[in-house]
Amino acid sequence: MTSDKYAASLEDIQAAAKRIAPFAHVTPVHTCSALNELAGGRHLHFKCEIFQRTGAFKFRGACNSVQLLSDEEAKKGVVTHSSGNHAAALALAAKLRGIPAHIVVPHTTPQCKVDAVRAYGGTLYFCEPTVDAREAKCAEVAAATGATLVPPYNYGPVIAGQGTIALEFLEQVPDLEALVVPVSGGGMISGIALAAKALKPDIRIIAAEPAGTNGGADVALSKMAGWVVPCAKPDTIADGLQGRLGDLTWPVVRDLVDCVVVVDEQEIVGAMRLIMERMKLVVEPSGAVGLAAVLSPAFAANAHTRGCRRVGVVLCGGNVDLGARGLWDCWIPESARRED
Amino acid sequence: MTSDKYAASLEDIQAAAKRIAPFAHVTPVHTCSALNELAGGRHLHFKCEIFQRTGAFKFRGACNSVQLLSDEEAKKGVVTHSSGNHAAALALAAKLRGIPAHIVVPHTTPQCKVDAVRAYGGTLYFCEPTVDAREAKCAEVAAATGATLVPPYNYGPVIAGQGTIALEFLEQVPDLEALVVPVSGGGMISGIALAAKALKPDIRIIAAEPAGTNGGADVALSKMAGWVVPCAKPDTIADGLQGRLGDLTWPVVRDLVDCVVVVDEQEIVGAMRLIMERMKLVVEPSGAVGLAAVLSPAFAANAHTRGCRRVGVVLCGGNVDLGARGLWDCWIPESARRED
């Protein structure tokens, strides 16, 4: 099942777990009886990657990648282009090894994300907000510094690192029948599927994907078509889920993911609110996509999922910008507002 | 230290812990390195009562009170007047014993709180929003049903129940030098002080109190005066902290609380945002008052607290109404809003 035709084997993932153990948190699993009821009596188990370092699962893959470098390579640092959780994760992973992290970001990146990279000691490079400009700047930095490129998901060591989520989860809750994992580029679900199917071949791996307001859902379409269907970047509140399947992640998604449940924007927002109100946990929209899938009519109807009673859901990230969209200002009464 | 001149002894609290163990959660302790830095390098430990059943510590006291009833008393049920966390806690505690809970609420109570009581099976009685009307209605219900009154804080079994927080916390983190506890009526801090000082006489018990926009802070004033200073109901975003010291809680606050740190509305809101953004935890404003105190200049300056390195903070409740003040609507883009 996890032969060398895929980007990472069970052994790679187990080695990654040992490698990142001194740095990463073993995240807790939470349950919530109110949500079990809403899920038609299923027993939901939530893997809280929101408590992972840097607030998202991305630290696992970044840390594994950085720790894998030889001392020679490490000295020259790492480079990536990302404005999201991978950027902050790579910056911290590099800091913990005492090496430079070069992070290329579009100049349109929100200040809070720029601040996060800077707080972890990353060096920022600003560029135009196009894929071409980002890749060109990244190549330029790599050439100038000799830094190793660590892509956000289509990269073996990153996939192996994300797979450690499944090792932990199945140790914490061995009798899970299905794992529900948000998907876009497929790094997290590839690692999880490779680990989980190797340990427990009968387990169902369910991808949860936002439809987006422009009809994205390229993972669902690609699974149906049998090849990677090119799609526009999905327009969704789940801004962490705007990647595209890569040549390393697609074969795993094609072969080991049992089905894709597509959710709309209202379902994502509804799940996010439930997680905050009922579980008292802060998730970003991307982090709520798994619960949105479990609560959707498609999940109850699907042949792969309808019989599953013990379901694991990955709450993959909790980095919400409370300053965005005027949230904080409109919540807080005037008398309690800060000047800043 | 915990002689019978107070409302509960260490033995009462230990008995309460055994009594509620089959029903209440042992809540986890979280840490956050970013907040340690903001606290000047202190090591902060957060007792997550937001994960307690019904979303707040109140379940401990309510459950202890209900379990203490004889079968004869229990049959007739319990009654209280409260529109907050105590009401929901008492409703669930009663439901778990299979007895009726009669909850008197002002007809101005927000719908979400009414819904919570109803969801736990409590019977609601609406009255005018005055203390006199609430007490009269409560007495009327008690007379008609024979139900036992379980007041929200000024009541021995409730104080003993809340004290179980300290037993757990000191078992989880034995070397704490100070405990920071939000205060208004004083039920939680009385229980915690009685337990903690009995087990560890040197530990500092620090009350955290909102000043309110109308200059409340009656606990701080009462401690300075040496008697209970009558004050107007504090006007504060921390709506869970609008009780007044009672004849059972005041002696404990007077004798066993080392100092009171008063925080303003901006400090509360700032702490709430930090807890959400850095710790990924949802707290209600009252639940953030402890961190607000630790981060305030008064804490660093105070003779009782400035030397404390290992500080325990109780995150006492997480019941935020995300529908209030238009929060949810203004956060969520139009495309993702539900119709309801």
XYZ file of C-alpha atoms in Angstrom:
680
model
C 0.000 0.000 0.000
C 2.806 2.402 0.854
C 5.324 1.057 -1.632
C 7.986 3.348 -3.028
C 5.704 4.501 -5.793
C 4.481 7.188 -3.381
C 6.310 10.173 -1.944
C 6.624 8.736 1.561
C 6.480 5.285 3.128
C 5.220 4.342 6.577
C 8.879 4.077 7.600
C 9.542 7.628 6.367
C 6.608 8.872 8.412
C 7.687 6.952 11.528
C 11.189 8.375 11.116
C 9.686 11.855 10.751
C 7.778 11.360 14.008
C 11.023 10.598 15.859
C 12.789 13.488 14.134
C 10.231 16.137 15.064
C 9.417 14.777 18.536
C 11.821 17.117 20.372
C 10.247 20.154 18.702
C 6.582 19.503 17.873
C 3.657 19.128 20.258
C 1.676 15.919 20.560
C -1.701 17.575 20.105
C -4.709 16.520 22.183
C -7.912 14.894 20.940
C -11.166 16.540 22.017
C -14.724 15.260 21.913
C -18.050 17.071 22.234
C -21.350 15.370 22.977
C -23.404 18.204 21.473
C -21.604 17.771 18.149
C -22.009 13.991 18.310
C -25.743 14.558 18.478
C -25.663 16.930 15.515
C -23.702 14.274 13.612
C -26.539 11.802 14.000
C -25.029 9.965 16.949
C -21.601 9.361 15.435
C -18.676 9.603 17.852
C -16.489 12.431 16.615
C -12.875 12.791 17.710
C -11.124 16.045 16.923
C -7.351 16.154 16.490
C -6.449 19.631 17.699
C -3.660 20.767 15.388
C -4.724 24.291 16.322
C -2.508 23.677 19.383
C 0.465 22.666 17.213
C 3.365 25.141 17.250
C 2.628 28.160 15.027
C -1.073 27.291 15.323
C -1.316 24.754 12.493
C -0.229 21.271 11.387
C 2.196 22.824 8.878
C 4.925 22.874 11.524
C 5.239 19.086 11.309
C 6.244 19.014 7.643
C 8.400 22.119 7.865
C 10.240 20.805 10.911
C 10.845 17.402 9.316
C 12.203 19.080 6.187
C 14.567 21.340 8.122
C 15.797 18.565 10.396
C 16.523 16.338 7.385
C 19.056 18.770 5.940
C 22.756 17.961 6.266
C 24.742 20.461 8.317
C 26.253 21.690 5.071
C 22.854 22.327 3.495
C 21.372 23.675 6.702
C 23.979 26.405 7.036
C 22.681 27.995 3.842
C 19.134 28.079 5.135
C 15.750 27.345 3.607
C 13.500 29.293 1.284
C 9.814 29.157 0.366
C 7.088 31.294 -1.079
C 3.913 31.315 0.975
C 1.865 33.892 2.743
C 0.157 31.433 5.035
C 0.789 28.900 7.767
C 3.655 27.191 5.927
C 5.677 30.417 5.969
C 5.397 30.823 9.733
C 6.029 27.100 10.257
C 9.189 27.125 8.160
C 10.455 30.258 9.890
C 10.075 28.636 13.319
C 11.502 25.298 12.165
C 14.577 27.116 10.835
C 14.912 29.206 13.988
C 14.901 26.064 16.112
C 17.827 24.724 14.078
C 19.533 28.107 14.166
C 19.540 28.596 10.397
C 18.118 31.325 8.139
C 14.615 31.139 6.635
C 13.969 33.208 3.524
C 10.268 33.791 2.982
C 8.944 35.297 -0.236
C 5.535 36.938 0.201
C 3.346 39.027 -2.095
C 3.323 42.665 -0.985
C -0.444 42.311 -0.574
C -0.041 39.851 2.329
C -1.997 40.897 5.451
C 0.133 42.551 8.098
C -0.643 39.914 10.736
C 0.869 37.161 8.586
C 3.936 39.251 7.818
C 4.280 39.885 11.549
C 4.067 36.155 12.344
C 6.936 35.296 9.971
C 9.002 38.152 11.403
C 8.253 37.092 14.986
C 9.722 33.660 14.231
C 12.837 35.283 12.825
C 12.199 34.753 9.103
C 13.679 37.139 6.521
C 10.978 38.564 4.273
C 11.193 39.251 0.546
C 8.281 41.093 -1.004
C 7.179 40.547 -4.602
C 4.255 41.162 -6.938
C 1.179 39.055 -6.120
C 1.439 36.614 -9.030
C 2.610 33.020 -9.116
C 5.296 33.902 -11.681
C 6.657 36.727 -9.562
C 6.729 34.552 -6.452
C 8.549 31.721 -8.155
C 11.024 34.074 -9.833
C 11.819 35.807 -6.550
C 12.157 32.449 -4.809
C 14.612 31.183 -7.448
C 16.556 34.415 -7.187
C 16.868 34.101 -3.399
C 17.809 30.425 -3.653
C 20.528 31.251 -6.218
C 21.917 34.083 -4.119
C 21.948 32.197 -0.809
C 22.180 28.513 -1.705
C 19.111 27.949 0.485
C 17.104 24.738 0.052
C 13.589 25.176 -1.302
C 10.925 23.693 1.004
C 7.633 23.744 -0.917
C 4.417 23.871 1.109
C 3.001 20.456 0.182
C 4.311 18.786 -2.985
C 7.506 17.572 -1.287
C 8.334 14.209 0.280
C 9.677 15.394 3.634
C 6.667 17.674 4.079
C 4.243 14.855 3.244
C 6.040 12.548 5.692
C 5.880 15.216 8.402
C 2.143 15.762 7.970
C 1.662 11.983 8.094
C 2.727 12.012 11.747
C -0.745 13.389 12.528
C -2.191 9.966 11.654
C 0.365 8.030 13.721
C -0.528 10.071 16.785
C -4.264 10.069 16.134
C -4.485 6.270 15.755
C -2.425 5.809 18.893
C -4.759 8.124 20.798
C -7.977 6.644 19.353
C -7.163 3.230 17.878
C -10.691 2.288 16.858
C -11.380 5.140 14.440
C -13.190 3.947 11.320
C -12.691 7.062 9.208
C -10.470 10.138 9.089
C -11.833 13.373 7.654
C -9.124 15.685 6.355
C -9.376 19.097 4.651
C -7.721 19.081 1.225
C -6.355 21.506 -1.332
C -2.763 20.809 -2.403
C -3.017 17.426 -0.745
C 0.093 17.411 1.453
C -1.722 16.704 4.695
C -4.148 14.124 3.344
C -1.365 12.323 1.448
C 0.748 11.915 4.563
C -2.265 10.895 6.645
C -3.539 8.419 4.030
C -0.102 6.806 3.596
C 0.322 6.325 7.345
C -3.239 5.354 8.220
C -3.828 2.882 5.373
C -0.502 1.201 6.108
C -1.400 0.741 9.769
C -5.089 0.024 9.286
C -6.001 -0.869 5.673
C -9.759 -0.738 6.322
C -9.823 2.831 7.581
C -11.676 5.292 5.356
C -9.879 8.457 4.313
C -12.363 11.191 3.502
C -11.261 14.453 1.884
C -13.215 17.582 2.801
C -13.069 20.247 0.109
C -14.626 23.699 -0.206
C -16.709 24.207 -3.334
C -15.764 27.870 -3.365
C -18.048 30.514 -4.774
C -16.544 30.025 -8.232
C -17.197 26.283 -8.405
C -13.691 25.062 -7.578
C -13.593 21.631 -5.884
C -10.815 20.440 -8.186
C -9.970 17.471 -5.954
C -13.502 16.093 -6.250
C -13.505 16.708 -10.006
C -10.059 15.168 -10.429
C -11.032 12.055 -8.466
C -14.082 11.619 -10.687
C -12.163 12.274 -13.887
C -9.141 10.168 -12.963
C -6.695 12.936 -13.859
C -5.854 16.334 -12.415
C -8.516 18.687 -13.712
C -7.140 22.208 -14.042
C -9.244 24.711 -12.107
C -9.185 28.378 -11.222
C -7.924 29.180 -7.748
C -10.955 28.558 -5.534
C -12.605 31.640 -4.111
C -13.438 30.583 -0.543
C -13.367 31.869 3.008
C -11.127 28.839 3.704
C -8.074 30.757 2.534
C -5.703 28.033 3.666
C -7.191 25.703 1.053
C -6.215 27.355 -2.203
C -3.427 25.044 -3.349
C -3.553 22.617 -6.270
C -2.769 18.924 -6.386
C 0.861 18.227 -7.236
C 2.628 15.335 -8.962
C 3.519 13.806 -5.576
C 0.184 14.312 -3.847
C -2.147 13.417 -6.728
C -1.207 9.698 -6.930
C -1.910 9.298 -3.209
C -5.190 11.197 -3.407
C -6.147 9.168 -6.490
C -5.351 5.785 -4.925
C -5.834 6.078 -1.170
C -8.545 8.677 -0.591
C -11.917 6.937 -0.478
C -14.104 9.902 -1.321
C -14.340 13.661 -1.381
C -17.120 15.532 0.416
C -17.610 19.023 -0.989
C -18.936 21.751 1.303
C -20.210 25.235 0.597
C -19.259 28.494 2.282
C -22.262 28.474 4.616
C -21.443 24.988 5.820
C -17.845 26.053 6.576
C -18.928 29.121 8.500
C -21.587 27.171 10.357
C -19.036 24.552 11.404
C -16.592 27.230 12.515
C -19.220 28.779 14.731
C -20.174 25.403 16.214
C -16.535 24.679 17.037
C -16.174 28.028 18.769
C -19.488 27.937 20.634
C -19.665 24.274 21.552
C -16.017 23.197 21.762
C -14.592 26.589 22.882
C -11.863 26.245 20.274
C -10.713 28.865 17.788
C -10.338 27.470 14.273
C -9.639 29.262 11.045
C -12.171 28.627 8.251
C -9.916 25.971 6.673
C -9.762 24.251 10.041
C -13.541 23.903 10.170
C -13.931 22.256 6.754
C -13.647 18.735 8.195
C -16.564 19.214 10.588
C -18.539 20.927 7.830
C -18.109 17.770 5.750
C -19.178 15.445 8.576
C -22.335 17.471 9.177
C -23.244 17.791 5.490
C -26.047 15.718 3.928
C -23.460 14.308 1.494
C -21.612 12.616 4.350
C -24.717 10.875 5.658
C -25.644 9.728 2.132
C -22.209 8.583 0.968
C -21.625 4.818 0.743
C -18.092 5.188 2.149
C -19.071 7.184 5.181
C -22.647 6.510 6.187
C -21.787 3.395 8.203
C -18.850 4.971 10.055
C -19.570 5.543 13.733
C -16.163 6.524 15.107
C -14.904 9.384 12.984
C -11.668 11.358 13.365
C -11.676 14.974 12.211
C -8.519 17.070 11.873
C -8.885 20.636 13.153
C -5.888 21.650 11.122
C -5.347 25.310 11.964
C -6.436 28.102 14.269
C -4.805 31.217 12.880
C -7.674 33.638 12.635
C -6.984 37.328 12.160
C -9.432 38.810 14.632
C -8.642 42.270 13.282
C -9.875 41.341 9.798
C -13.294 42.384 8.559
C -13.797 44.615 11.581
C -14.605 41.599 13.736
C -13.072 42.750 16.917
C -14.227 46.334 16.630
C -17.843 45.450 16.098
C -17.931 42.885 18.865
C -16.456 45.031 21.546
C -18.459 47.872 23.076
C -17.046 51.346 22.547
C -16.059 51.724 26.196
C -13.692 48.771 25.955
C -11.900 49.572 22.706
C -8.213 50.217 22.619
C -6.826 53.222 20.839
C -4.589 51.210 18.496
C -6.611 27.859 58.148
C -9.732 26.045 57.044
C -11.356 25.740 60.443
C -15.122 25.572 60.721
C -15.400 29.323 60.860
C -15.548 29.205 57.059
C -18.215 27.803 54.755
C -16.182 24.777 53.656
C -13.216 22.834 54.982
C -10.511 21.059 53.015
C -12.340 17.835 53.865
C -15.594 19.209 52.445
C -13.786 20.098 49.238
C -12.082 16.719 48.987
C -15.446 15.040 49.542
C -16.944 17.264 46.833
C -14.212 16.171 44.419
C -15.142 12.515 44.963
C -18.835 13.316 44.709
C -18.627 15.120 41.374
C -15.931 12.897 39.810
C -18.415 10.667 37.938
C -20.041 13.721 36.335
C -17.525 16.559 35.973
C -14.523 16.778 33.650
C -10.966 17.012 34.950
C -10.058 20.063 32.873
C -6.655 20.339 31.199
C -3.937 22.899 31.943
C -2.559 24.800 28.950
C 0.583 26.905 28.605
C 1.625 29.420 25.949
C 5.169 30.644 25.452
C 4.053 33.837 23.705
C 1.997 34.808 26.753
C 4.845 33.910 29.108
C 6.945 36.467 27.250
C 4.220 39.110 27.516
C 4.060 38.359 31.250
C 7.698 39.311 31.689
C 9.010 35.757 31.631
C 6.646 34.333 34.247
C 5.477 30.788 33.617
C 1.717 30.939 33.242
C -0.466 27.865 33.612
C -4.078 28.122 32.507
C -6.745 25.925 34.085
C -9.229 25.442 31.256
C -12.630 25.489 32.940
C -13.979 26.523 29.546
C -13.894 22.773 28.846
C -15.929 21.989 31.981
C -19.441 20.708 31.308
C -21.806 23.555 30.381
C -18.718 25.601 29.449
C -17.890 27.013 32.876
C -16.626 26.080 36.361
C -20.148 26.597 37.762
C -20.995 22.970 37.049
C -18.735 21.862 39.904
C -20.655 23.694 42.618
C -24.053 22.946 41.135
C -23.277 19.252 40.798
C -21.963 19.005 44.355
C -25.088 20.722 45.669
C -27.442 18.419 43.753
C -25.552 15.262 44.688
C -25.612 16.238 48.378
C -29.401 16.215 48.517
C -31.149 13.293 50.210
C -33.382 11.237 47.930
C -36.360 12.808 49.672
C -35.140 16.354 49.003
C -33.920 15.488 45.509
C -37.343 14.283 44.375
C -38.717 17.793 44.825
C -35.995 19.286 42.680
C -33.863 22.418 42.896
C -34.562 26.054 42.212
C -32.401 29.109 41.557
C -32.597 32.531 40.000
C -29.824 33.247 37.561
C -29.584 34.127 33.920
C -25.996 33.014 33.551
C -23.716 30.004 33.786
C -25.095 28.868 37.159
C -28.544 28.382 35.648
C -27.290 26.081 32.890
C -25.009 24.269 35.357
C -27.830 23.610 37.805
C -30.128 22.432 35.019
C -27.562 19.874 33.839
C -26.655 18.791 37.368
C -30.348 18.155 38.077
C -30.850 16.341 34.783
C -27.960 14.012 35.616
C -29.688 13.098 38.878
C -33.021 12.808 37.106
C -34.714 15.550 39.150
C -36.449 18.800 38.169
C -34.597 22.125 37.974
C -36.687 25.280 38.292
C -34.878 28.304 36.893
C -36.198 31.817 37.404
C -34.923 34.267 34.767
C -35.747 37.895 33.992
C -37.776 38.137 30.777
C -34.947 40.284 29.398
C -32.523 37.319 29.394
C -30.819 36.775 25.998
C -32.365 33.984 23.970
C -29.134 31.951 23.833
C -29.051 31.644 27.627
C -32.705 30.707 27.797
C -32.013 28.080 25.121
C -29.086 26.652 27.115
C -31.214 26.122 30.237
C -33.960 24.546 28.143
C -31.467 22.285 26.323
C -30.390 20.873 29.686
C -34.002 20.197 30.591
C -34.565 23.047 33.070
C -38.050 24.491 33.598
C -38.080 28.243 33.056
C -40.024 30.857 35.008
C -39.947 34.393 33.672
C -40.134 37.448 35.899
C -39.494 41.200 35.895
C -35.790 42.114 35.707
C -35.366 43.267 39.326
C -33.732 41.524 42.286
C -36.986 41.752 44.256
C -39.018 40.157 41.466
C -36.471 37.363 41.017
C -36.376 36.538 44.721
C -40.152 36.688 45.060
C -40.648 34.372 42.073
C -38.009 32.023 43.408
C -39.688 31.841 46.829
C -43.039 31.254 45.146
C -41.652 28.351 43.077
C -39.898 26.879 46.124
C -43.114 27.052 48.143
C -45.170 25.457 45.387
C -42.725 22.629 44.608
C -40.723 22.085 47.768
C -37.573 22.464 45.675
C -34.265 23.229 47.418
C -32.764 26.637 46.690
C -29.218 26.425 45.300
C -27.822 29.976 45.284
C -25.085 30.773 42.748
C -22.205 31.418 45.172
C -23.085 32.231 48.774
C -23.719 28.597 49.703
C -21.422 26.034 51.342
C -21.890 23.145 48.883
C -21.305 25.493 45.937
C -18.149 26.907 47.521
C -16.867 23.377 48.223
C -17.581 22.361 44.634
C -15.694 25.311 43.165
C -12.794 24.515 45.509
C -12.190 21.293 43.589
C -10.581 23.461 40.877
C -7.670 24.085 43.257
C -7.278 20.408 44.209
C -6.959 19.469 40.544
C -4.782 22.422 39.607
C -2.237 21.767 42.370
C -2.110 18.108 41.476
C -1.476 19.004 37.825
C 1.082 21.749 38.582
C 2.322 21.272 42.159
C 4.881 24.080 42.160
C 2.537 26.988 41.485
C 3.369 30.021 43.591
C 0.192 31.995 42.963
C -3.348 31.439 41.735
C -5.154 34.242 39.930
C -8.930 33.963 40.154
C -11.684 36.246 38.784
C -13.971 37.502 41.550
C -17.397 39.020 42.013
C -19.654 37.145 44.453
C -16.607 35.244 45.643
C -17.815 31.642 45.386
C -14.997 30.429 43.170
C -12.185 32.277 44.927
C -13.456 31.211 48.365
C -13.430 27.538 47.422
C -10.039 27.845 45.745
C -8.494 29.794 48.631
C -9.792 27.371 51.260
C -8.398 24.360 49.374
C -5.127 25.870 48.203
C -4.112 27.541 51.473
C -4.863 24.347 53.382
C -2.646 22.300 51.070
C 0.052 24.910 50.545
C -0.069 27.747 53.069
C 2.513 29.864 51.214
C 0.598 30.034 47.949
C -0.667 33.485 46.988
C -4.327 33.872 46.123
C -4.844 36.861 43.848
C -8.328 38.132 43.028
C -8.842 39.681 39.604
C -11.687 42.183 39.522
C -13.133 44.385 36.770
C -13.245 48.092 37.642
C -16.325 48.489 35.471
C -17.131 51.734 33.736
C -19.019 52.975 36.784
C -16.149 52.486 39.232
C -17.289 49.237 40.849
C -14.462 47.040 42.168
C -16.266 46.438 45.440
C -14.030 43.501 46.387
C -10.922 45.689 46.229
C -12.678 48.444 48.154
C -14.029 46.011 50.743
C -10.598 44.458 51.298
C -9.145 47.913 51.892
C -11.988 48.991 54.164
C -12.192 45.758 56.128
C -15.938 45.506 55.669
C -18.271 44.879 52.728
C -18.587 48.210 50.968
C -21.963 48.512 49.259
C -21.585 49.273 45.557
C -23.744 49.639 42.489
C -23.856 46.603 40.198
C -20.680 46.945 38.130
C -21.170 47.929 34.522
C -18.635 45.730 32.702
C -18.273 43.596 29.615
C -17.422 40.781 32.051
C -21.117 40.078 32.585
C -20.395 36.944 34.611
C -18.815 39.098 37.310
C -21.726 41.141 38.587
C -22.393 39.406 41.891
C -21.766 40.834 45.343
C -19.821 39.375 48.253
C -22.013 37.330 50.594
C -21.820 36.531 54.279
C -20.155 33.178 53.542
C -17.704 34.371 50.904
C -16.628 37.660 52.483
C -14.814 36.139 55.499
C -12.748 33.935 53.186
C -11.971 36.805 50.811
C -11.108 39.006 53.794
C -8.781 36.466 55.437
C -7.316 34.281 52.681
C -7.098 36.419 49.545
C -3.704 38.123 49.453
C -4.584 40.979 47.138
C -6.993 42.225 44.508
C -5.792 43.378 41.089
C -8.336 45.639 39.399
C -8.481 45.707 35.599
C -10.251 48.012 33.197
C -12.453 47.127 30.238
C -9.658 47.521 27.689
C -7.418 45.166 29.629
C -10.178 42.533 29.720
C -10.851 42.789 26.011
C -7.141 42.749 25.198
C -6.653 39.589 27.267
C -9.644 37.939 25.623
C -8.191 38.607 22.201
C -4.767 37.274 23.246
C -6.327 34.072 24.550
C -8.199 33.580 21.287
C -5.318 34.504 18.975
C -2.408 32.959 20.855
C -3.975 30.074 22.767
C -6.777 29.301 20.254
C -9.253 29.156 23.121
C -12.655 30.820 23.303
C -13.216 32.601 26.608
C -16.039 34.841 27.678
C -14.987 38.279 28.955
C -15.222 37.125 32.597
C -12.945 34.232 31.708
C -10.227 36.582 30.496
C -10.104 38.724 33.644
C -7.383 36.575 35.250
C -4.960 37.021 32.359
C -5.835 40.718 32.196
C -4.734 40.986 35.835
C -1.460 39.110 35.269
C -0.562 41.379 32.349
C -1.524 44.613 34.116
C 1.120 46.994 35.504
C -0.484 46.560 38.935
C 0.474 42.886 38.979
C 4.131 43.585 38.231
C 4.234 46.306 40.896
C 2.372 44.499 43.673
C 4.431 43.216 46.611
C 2.400 39.986 46.749
C 2.777 39.101 43.114
C 5.908 40.611 41.665
C 8.175 37.784 42.828
C 5.892 34.974 41.654
C 7.299 33.089 38.664
C 4.922 30.135 38.358
C 1.423 31.529 38.187
C -1.847 29.645 37.767
C -4.696 31.445 36.010
C -8.261 30.137 35.938
C -9.963 30.496 32.537
C -13.316 30.164 34.219
C -15.819 30.215 31.362
C -16.161 30.156 27.599
C -19.821 30.877 26.937
C -19.669 33.630 24.378
C -22.773 34.520 22.404
C -21.325 34.879 18.930
C -24.655 36.210 17.706
C -24.503 39.176 20.090
C -23.456 42.621 18.932
C -23.541 41.488 15.300
C -20.183 39.731 15.744
C -20.800 36.832 13.503
C -22.553 38.788 10.787
C -19.816 41.325 10.429
C -17.041 38.760 10.433
C -18.470 36.544 7.782
C -18.528 37.640 4.153
C -21.955 38.022 2.615
C -21.514 34.992 0.381
C -21.160 32.707 3.395
C -24.055 33.951 5.537
C -26.904 31.708 6.470
C -30.453 32.842 6.056
C -31.379 32.405 9.716
